Structure formats: structure tokens, C-alpha cells
PDB file of C-alpha atoms in Angstrom:
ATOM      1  CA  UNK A   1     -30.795-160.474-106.408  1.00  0.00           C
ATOM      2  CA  UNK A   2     -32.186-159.063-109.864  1.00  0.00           C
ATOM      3  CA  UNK A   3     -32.335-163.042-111.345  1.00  0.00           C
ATOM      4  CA  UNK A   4     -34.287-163.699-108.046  1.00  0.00           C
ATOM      5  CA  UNK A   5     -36.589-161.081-108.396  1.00  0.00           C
ATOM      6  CA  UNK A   6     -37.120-162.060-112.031  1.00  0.00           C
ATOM      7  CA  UNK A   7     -37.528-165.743-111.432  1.00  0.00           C
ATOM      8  CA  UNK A   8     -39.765-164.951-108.467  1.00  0.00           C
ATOM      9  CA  UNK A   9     -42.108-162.931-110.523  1.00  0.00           C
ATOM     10  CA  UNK A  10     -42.091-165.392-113.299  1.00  0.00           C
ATOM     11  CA  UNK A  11     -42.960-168.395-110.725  1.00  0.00           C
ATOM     12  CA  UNK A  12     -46.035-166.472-109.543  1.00  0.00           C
ATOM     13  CA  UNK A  13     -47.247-165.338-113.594  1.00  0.00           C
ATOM     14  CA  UNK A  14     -46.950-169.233-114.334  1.00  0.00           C
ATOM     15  CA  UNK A  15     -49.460-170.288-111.493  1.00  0.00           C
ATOM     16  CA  UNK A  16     -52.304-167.498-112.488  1.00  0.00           C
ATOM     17  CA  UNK A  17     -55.278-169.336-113.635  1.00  0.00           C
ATOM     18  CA  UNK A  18     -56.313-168.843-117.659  1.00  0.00           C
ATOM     19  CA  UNK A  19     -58.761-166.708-116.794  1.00  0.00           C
ATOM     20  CA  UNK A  20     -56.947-164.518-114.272  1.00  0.00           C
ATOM     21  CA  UNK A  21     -54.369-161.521-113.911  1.00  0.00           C
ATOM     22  CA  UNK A  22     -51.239-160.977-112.461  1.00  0.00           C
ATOM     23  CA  UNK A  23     -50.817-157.863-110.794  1.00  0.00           C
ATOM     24  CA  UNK A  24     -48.053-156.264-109.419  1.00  0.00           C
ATOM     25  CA  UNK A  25     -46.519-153.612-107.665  1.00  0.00           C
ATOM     26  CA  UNK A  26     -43.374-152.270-107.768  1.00  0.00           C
ATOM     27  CA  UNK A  27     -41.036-149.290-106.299  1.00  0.00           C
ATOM     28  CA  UNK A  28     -37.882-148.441-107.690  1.00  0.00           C
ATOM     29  CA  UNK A  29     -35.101-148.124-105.149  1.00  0.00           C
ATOM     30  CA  UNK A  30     -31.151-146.781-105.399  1.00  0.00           C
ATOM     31  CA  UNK A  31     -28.752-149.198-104.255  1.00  0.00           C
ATOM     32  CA  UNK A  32     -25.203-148.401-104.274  1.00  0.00           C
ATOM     33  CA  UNK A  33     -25.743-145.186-106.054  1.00  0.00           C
ATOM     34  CA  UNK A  34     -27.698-147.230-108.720  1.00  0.00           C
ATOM     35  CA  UNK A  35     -31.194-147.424-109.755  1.00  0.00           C
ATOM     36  CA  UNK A  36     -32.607-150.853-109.640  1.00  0.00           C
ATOM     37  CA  UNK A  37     -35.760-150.851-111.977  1.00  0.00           C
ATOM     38  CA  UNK A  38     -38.018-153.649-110.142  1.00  0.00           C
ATOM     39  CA  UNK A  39     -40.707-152.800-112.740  1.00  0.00           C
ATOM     40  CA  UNK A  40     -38.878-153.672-115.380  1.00  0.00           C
ATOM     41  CA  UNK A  41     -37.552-157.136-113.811  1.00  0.00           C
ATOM     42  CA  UNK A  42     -41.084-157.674-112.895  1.00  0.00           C
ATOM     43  CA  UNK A  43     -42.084-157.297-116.652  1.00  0.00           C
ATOM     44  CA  UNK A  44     -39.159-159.268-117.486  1.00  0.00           C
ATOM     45  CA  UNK A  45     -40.111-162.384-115.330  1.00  0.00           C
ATOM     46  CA  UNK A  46     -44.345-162.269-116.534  1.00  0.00           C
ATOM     47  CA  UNK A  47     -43.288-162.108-120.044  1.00  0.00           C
ATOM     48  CA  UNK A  48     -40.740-165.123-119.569  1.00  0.00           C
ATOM     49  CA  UNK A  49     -43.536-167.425-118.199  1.00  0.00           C
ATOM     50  CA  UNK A  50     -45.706-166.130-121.404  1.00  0.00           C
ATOM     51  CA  UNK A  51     -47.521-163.053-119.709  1.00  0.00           C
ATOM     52  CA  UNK A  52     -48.280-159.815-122.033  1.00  0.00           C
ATOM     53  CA  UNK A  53     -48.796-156.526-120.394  1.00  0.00           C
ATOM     54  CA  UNK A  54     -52.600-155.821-120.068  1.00  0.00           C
ATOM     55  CA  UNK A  55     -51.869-152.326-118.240  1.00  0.00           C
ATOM     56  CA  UNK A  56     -49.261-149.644-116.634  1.00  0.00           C
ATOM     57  CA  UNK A  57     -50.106-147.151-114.112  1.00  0.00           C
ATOM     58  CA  UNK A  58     -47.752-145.010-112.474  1.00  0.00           C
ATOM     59  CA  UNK A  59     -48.700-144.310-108.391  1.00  0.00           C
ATOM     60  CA  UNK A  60     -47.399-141.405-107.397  1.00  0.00           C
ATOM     61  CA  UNK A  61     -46.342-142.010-103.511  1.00  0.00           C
ATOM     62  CA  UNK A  62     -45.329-138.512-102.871  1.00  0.00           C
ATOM     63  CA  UNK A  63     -46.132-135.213-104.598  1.00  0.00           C
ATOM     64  CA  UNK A  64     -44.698-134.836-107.985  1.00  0.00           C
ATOM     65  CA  UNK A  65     -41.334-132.976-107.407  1.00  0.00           C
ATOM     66  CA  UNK A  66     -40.544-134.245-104.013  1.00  0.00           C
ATOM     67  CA  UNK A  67     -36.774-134.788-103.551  1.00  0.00           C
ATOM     68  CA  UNK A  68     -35.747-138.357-101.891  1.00  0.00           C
ATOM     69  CA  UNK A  69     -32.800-140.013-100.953  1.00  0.00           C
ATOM     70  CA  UNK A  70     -32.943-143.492-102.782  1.00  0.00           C
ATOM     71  CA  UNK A  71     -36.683-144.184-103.011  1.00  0.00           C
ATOM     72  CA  UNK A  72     -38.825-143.128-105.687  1.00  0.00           C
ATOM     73  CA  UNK A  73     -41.784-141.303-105.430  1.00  0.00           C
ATOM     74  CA  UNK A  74     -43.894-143.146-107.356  1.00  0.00           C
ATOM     75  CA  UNK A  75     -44.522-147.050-107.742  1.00  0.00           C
ATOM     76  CA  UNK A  76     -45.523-149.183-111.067  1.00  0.00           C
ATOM     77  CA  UNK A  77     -49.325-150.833-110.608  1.00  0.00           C
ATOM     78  CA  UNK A  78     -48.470-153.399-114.013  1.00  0.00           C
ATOM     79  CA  UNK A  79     -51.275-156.029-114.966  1.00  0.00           C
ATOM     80  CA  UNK A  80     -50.390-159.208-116.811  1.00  0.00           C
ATOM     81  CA  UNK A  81     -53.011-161.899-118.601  1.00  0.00           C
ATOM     82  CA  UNK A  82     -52.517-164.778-120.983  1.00  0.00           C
ATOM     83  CA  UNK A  83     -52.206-163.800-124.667  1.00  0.00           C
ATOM     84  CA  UNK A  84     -54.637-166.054-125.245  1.00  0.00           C
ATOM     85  CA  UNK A  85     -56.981-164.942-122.872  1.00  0.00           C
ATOM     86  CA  UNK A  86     -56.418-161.355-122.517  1.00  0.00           C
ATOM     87  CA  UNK A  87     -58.972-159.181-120.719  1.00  0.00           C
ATOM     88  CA  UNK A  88     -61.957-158.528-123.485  1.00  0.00           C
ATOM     89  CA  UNK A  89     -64.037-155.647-121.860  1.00  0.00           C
ATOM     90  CA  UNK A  90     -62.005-151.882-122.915  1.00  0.00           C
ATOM     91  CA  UNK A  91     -62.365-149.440-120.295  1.00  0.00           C
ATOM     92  CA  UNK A  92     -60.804-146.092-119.673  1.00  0.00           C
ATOM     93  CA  UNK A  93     -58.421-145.959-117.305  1.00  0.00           C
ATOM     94  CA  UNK A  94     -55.983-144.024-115.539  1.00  0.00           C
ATOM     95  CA  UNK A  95     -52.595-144.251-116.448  1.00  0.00           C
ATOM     96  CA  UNK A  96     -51.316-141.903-113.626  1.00  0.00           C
ATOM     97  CA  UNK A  97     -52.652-142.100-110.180  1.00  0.00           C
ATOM     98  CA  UNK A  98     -52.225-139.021-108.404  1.00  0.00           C
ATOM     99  CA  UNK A  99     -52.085-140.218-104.864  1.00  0.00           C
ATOM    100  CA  UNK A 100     -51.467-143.528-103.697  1.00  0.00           C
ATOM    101  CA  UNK A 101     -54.033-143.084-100.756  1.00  0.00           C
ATOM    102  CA  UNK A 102     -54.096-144.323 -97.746  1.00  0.00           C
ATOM    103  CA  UNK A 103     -51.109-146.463 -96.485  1.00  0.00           C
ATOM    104  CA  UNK A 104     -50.665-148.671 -93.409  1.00  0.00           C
ATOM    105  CA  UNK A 105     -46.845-148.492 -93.699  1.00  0.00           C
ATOM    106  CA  UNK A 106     -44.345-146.851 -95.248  1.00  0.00           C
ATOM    107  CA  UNK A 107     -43.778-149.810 -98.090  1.00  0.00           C
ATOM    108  CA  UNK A 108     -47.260-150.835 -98.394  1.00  0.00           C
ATOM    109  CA  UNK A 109     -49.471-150.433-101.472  1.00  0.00           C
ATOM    110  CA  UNK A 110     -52.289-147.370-101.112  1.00  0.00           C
ATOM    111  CA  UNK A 111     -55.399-147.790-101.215  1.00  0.00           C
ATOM    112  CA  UNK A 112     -56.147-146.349-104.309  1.00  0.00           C
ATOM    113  CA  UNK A 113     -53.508-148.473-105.969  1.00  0.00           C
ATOM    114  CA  UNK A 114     -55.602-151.226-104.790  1.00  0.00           C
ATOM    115  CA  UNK A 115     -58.886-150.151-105.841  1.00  0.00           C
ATOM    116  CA  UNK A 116     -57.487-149.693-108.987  1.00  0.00           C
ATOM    117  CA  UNK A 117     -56.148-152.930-109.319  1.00  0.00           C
ATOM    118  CA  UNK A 118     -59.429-154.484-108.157  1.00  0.00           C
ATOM    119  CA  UNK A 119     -61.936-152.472-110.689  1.00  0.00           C
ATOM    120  CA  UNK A 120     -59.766-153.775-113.153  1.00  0.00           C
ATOM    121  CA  UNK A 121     -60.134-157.435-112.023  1.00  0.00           C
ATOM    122  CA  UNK A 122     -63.849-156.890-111.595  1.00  0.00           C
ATOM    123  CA  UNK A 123     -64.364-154.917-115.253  1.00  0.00           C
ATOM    124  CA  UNK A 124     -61.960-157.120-116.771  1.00  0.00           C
ATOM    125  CA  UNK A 125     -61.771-160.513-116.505  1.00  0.00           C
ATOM    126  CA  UNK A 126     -64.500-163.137-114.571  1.00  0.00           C
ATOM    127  CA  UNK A 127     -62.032-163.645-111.486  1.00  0.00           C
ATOM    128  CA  UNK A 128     -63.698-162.806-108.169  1.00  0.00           C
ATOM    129  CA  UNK A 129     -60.936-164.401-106.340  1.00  0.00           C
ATOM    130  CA  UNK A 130     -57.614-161.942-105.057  1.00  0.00           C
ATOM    131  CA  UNK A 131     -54.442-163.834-104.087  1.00  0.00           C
ATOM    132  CA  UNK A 132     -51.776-162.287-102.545  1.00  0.00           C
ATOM    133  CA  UNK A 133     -48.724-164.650-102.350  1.00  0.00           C
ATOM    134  CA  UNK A 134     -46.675-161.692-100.733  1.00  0.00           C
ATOM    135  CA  UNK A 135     -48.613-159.692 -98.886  1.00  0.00           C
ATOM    136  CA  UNK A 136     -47.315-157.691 -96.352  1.00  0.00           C
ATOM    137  CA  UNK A 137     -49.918-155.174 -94.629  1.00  0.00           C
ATOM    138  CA  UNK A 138     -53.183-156.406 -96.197  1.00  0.00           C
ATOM    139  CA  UNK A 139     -53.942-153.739 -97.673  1.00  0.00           C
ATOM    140  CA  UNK A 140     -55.399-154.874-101.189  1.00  0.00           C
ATOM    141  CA  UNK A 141     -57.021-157.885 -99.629  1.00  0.00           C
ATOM    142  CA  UNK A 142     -59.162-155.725 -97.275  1.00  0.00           C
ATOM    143  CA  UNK A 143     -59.929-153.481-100.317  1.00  0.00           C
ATOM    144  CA  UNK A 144     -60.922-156.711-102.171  1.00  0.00           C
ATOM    145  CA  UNK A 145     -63.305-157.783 -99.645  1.00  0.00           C
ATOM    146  CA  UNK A 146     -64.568-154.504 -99.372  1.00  0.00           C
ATOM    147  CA  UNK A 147     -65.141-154.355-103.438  1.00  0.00           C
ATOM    148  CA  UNK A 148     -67.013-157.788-102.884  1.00  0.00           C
ATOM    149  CA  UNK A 149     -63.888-159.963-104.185  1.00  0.00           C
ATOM    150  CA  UNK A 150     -62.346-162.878-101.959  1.00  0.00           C
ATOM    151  CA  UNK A 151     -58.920-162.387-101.266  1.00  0.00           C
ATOM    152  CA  UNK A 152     -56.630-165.315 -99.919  1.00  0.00           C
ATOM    153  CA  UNK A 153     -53.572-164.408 -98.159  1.00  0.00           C
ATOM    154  CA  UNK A 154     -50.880-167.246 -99.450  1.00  0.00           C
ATOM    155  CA  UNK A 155     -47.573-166.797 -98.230  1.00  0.00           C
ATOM    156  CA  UNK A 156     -45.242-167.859-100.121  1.00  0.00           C
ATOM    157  CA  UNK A 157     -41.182-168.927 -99.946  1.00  0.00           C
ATOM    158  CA  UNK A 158     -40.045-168.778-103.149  1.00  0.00           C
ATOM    159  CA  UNK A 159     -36.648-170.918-103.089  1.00  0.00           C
ATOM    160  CA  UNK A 160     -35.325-171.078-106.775  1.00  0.00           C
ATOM    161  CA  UNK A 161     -32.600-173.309-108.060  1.00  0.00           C
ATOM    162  CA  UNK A 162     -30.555-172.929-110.531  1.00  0.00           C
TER     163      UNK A 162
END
């Protein structure tokens, strides 16, 4: 599953335009008494297809200090661009959202994850197009439209080889 995961990510960093960002979102989950880092195998797959980190927020999905049973309570918002074309305006940013906002389900992104994730596309880069090749409840699409960005919904079956 990890090698999936990694090759999955690295698929969708390889199709982002020059220009664009590749933004993901990740929760770390226990499985079989294990953590499983998915940020990590996210960062893993983006740098493989030539990605560099652009930025790292940490979305806290629960009050800091609430005890769970193999979920974390927080989720990593991680932005990727092309060394070559890496976002040019600075900013300040937060590096630790407090509250994830408003979520339609359990496992979906908040809304202020998604705002966040938006601003930076509209501060950062000239992209006013949001494509979300796994998209489950919609969530940072609507928030794109509502930030004045175009957001495609493009599911997609990844089936790797090897």
C-alpha cells in the first residue's frame, strides 16, 4: 500500500502544469499498532517526480491534547511547485492552523484547510484553475469557487504497474 500511495502521489505531481501547485492533504492513521506517515509518502512521491516543498501546515482536526484511538488529530496541508518555477510572491503564513473548520464528513478536508490552500494558489502562483483528481466531499472545490477560482472535479483511477 505505502509504494501505491507514493507512486499515486508522484503520478498526480508529474501532471501539474509549470506554472501550478500540488497540494495535498494528508492524515496520519495507526494500522496494526503502527503509524503510517502518509505525509511523508506524499512528500516522498512529489519529490520523486521533481517537486520541492513550497509549504507545511499542520491542521489541527481536534483540540490539541485530544486522545484518539488510531487517527491523528491533526492533518498535513503540504504544497509542492517546480524548482524551476517556484512560487515568487513571499507571504506570511500560518504554519499551524488551529481548527480545521467546517467539515462535511468525518475524513473530509475543513474549510479552513481549504481556504488556506486556495489564498496560497491565488497569492502565489498565476493558476486560477483547482483540480481535484480525488475529491471526495467537495469541499475545497466549493471553497475555490467561492474564492473566485474554477475548480474541476477529475476523478481519477490510478492503476500503477510495476
Amino acid at each position: 500500500m505505502k509504494r501505491w500511495f507514493e507512486d499515486a502521489a508522484a503520478l498526480v505531481a508529474s501532471r501539474v502544469p509549470a506554472d501550478g501547485v500540488a497540494v495535498f492533504f494528508q492524515s496520519d492513521i495507526k494500522h496494526g499498532g503502527a503509524w503510517i506517515d502518509k505525509g511523508a509518502m506524499v512528500s516522498r512521491g512529489a519529490e520523486r517526480a521533481g517537486m520541492r516543498l513550497a509549504f507545511h501546515t499542520i491542521v489541527c482536526r481536534s483540540p490539541p491534547g485530544t486522545p484518539t484511538f488510531g487517527r491523528a488529530t491533526y492533518s498535513h496541508l503540504l504544497g509542492y511547485a517546480w524548482p524551476d518555477k517556484p512560487p515568487g510572491r513571499a507571504r506570511a503564513a500560518a504554519h499551524v492552523i488551529p481548527d480545521a473548520g467546517f467539515t462535511p464528513g468525518r475524513k473530509a478536508m475543513g474549510v479552513h484547510a481549504c481556504v488556506e490552500a486556495c489564498q496560497f494558489v491565488l497569492a502565489e502562483t498565476d493558476t486560477r484553475t483547482v483540480v481535484d483528481p480525488f475529491c471526495g466531499w467537495g469541499t475545497v472545490l466549493a471553497v475555490a469557487n467561492a474564492l473566485g477560482l474554477a475548480a474541476i472535479f477529475a476523478y481519477c483511477v490510478v492503476h500503477l504497474v510495476r
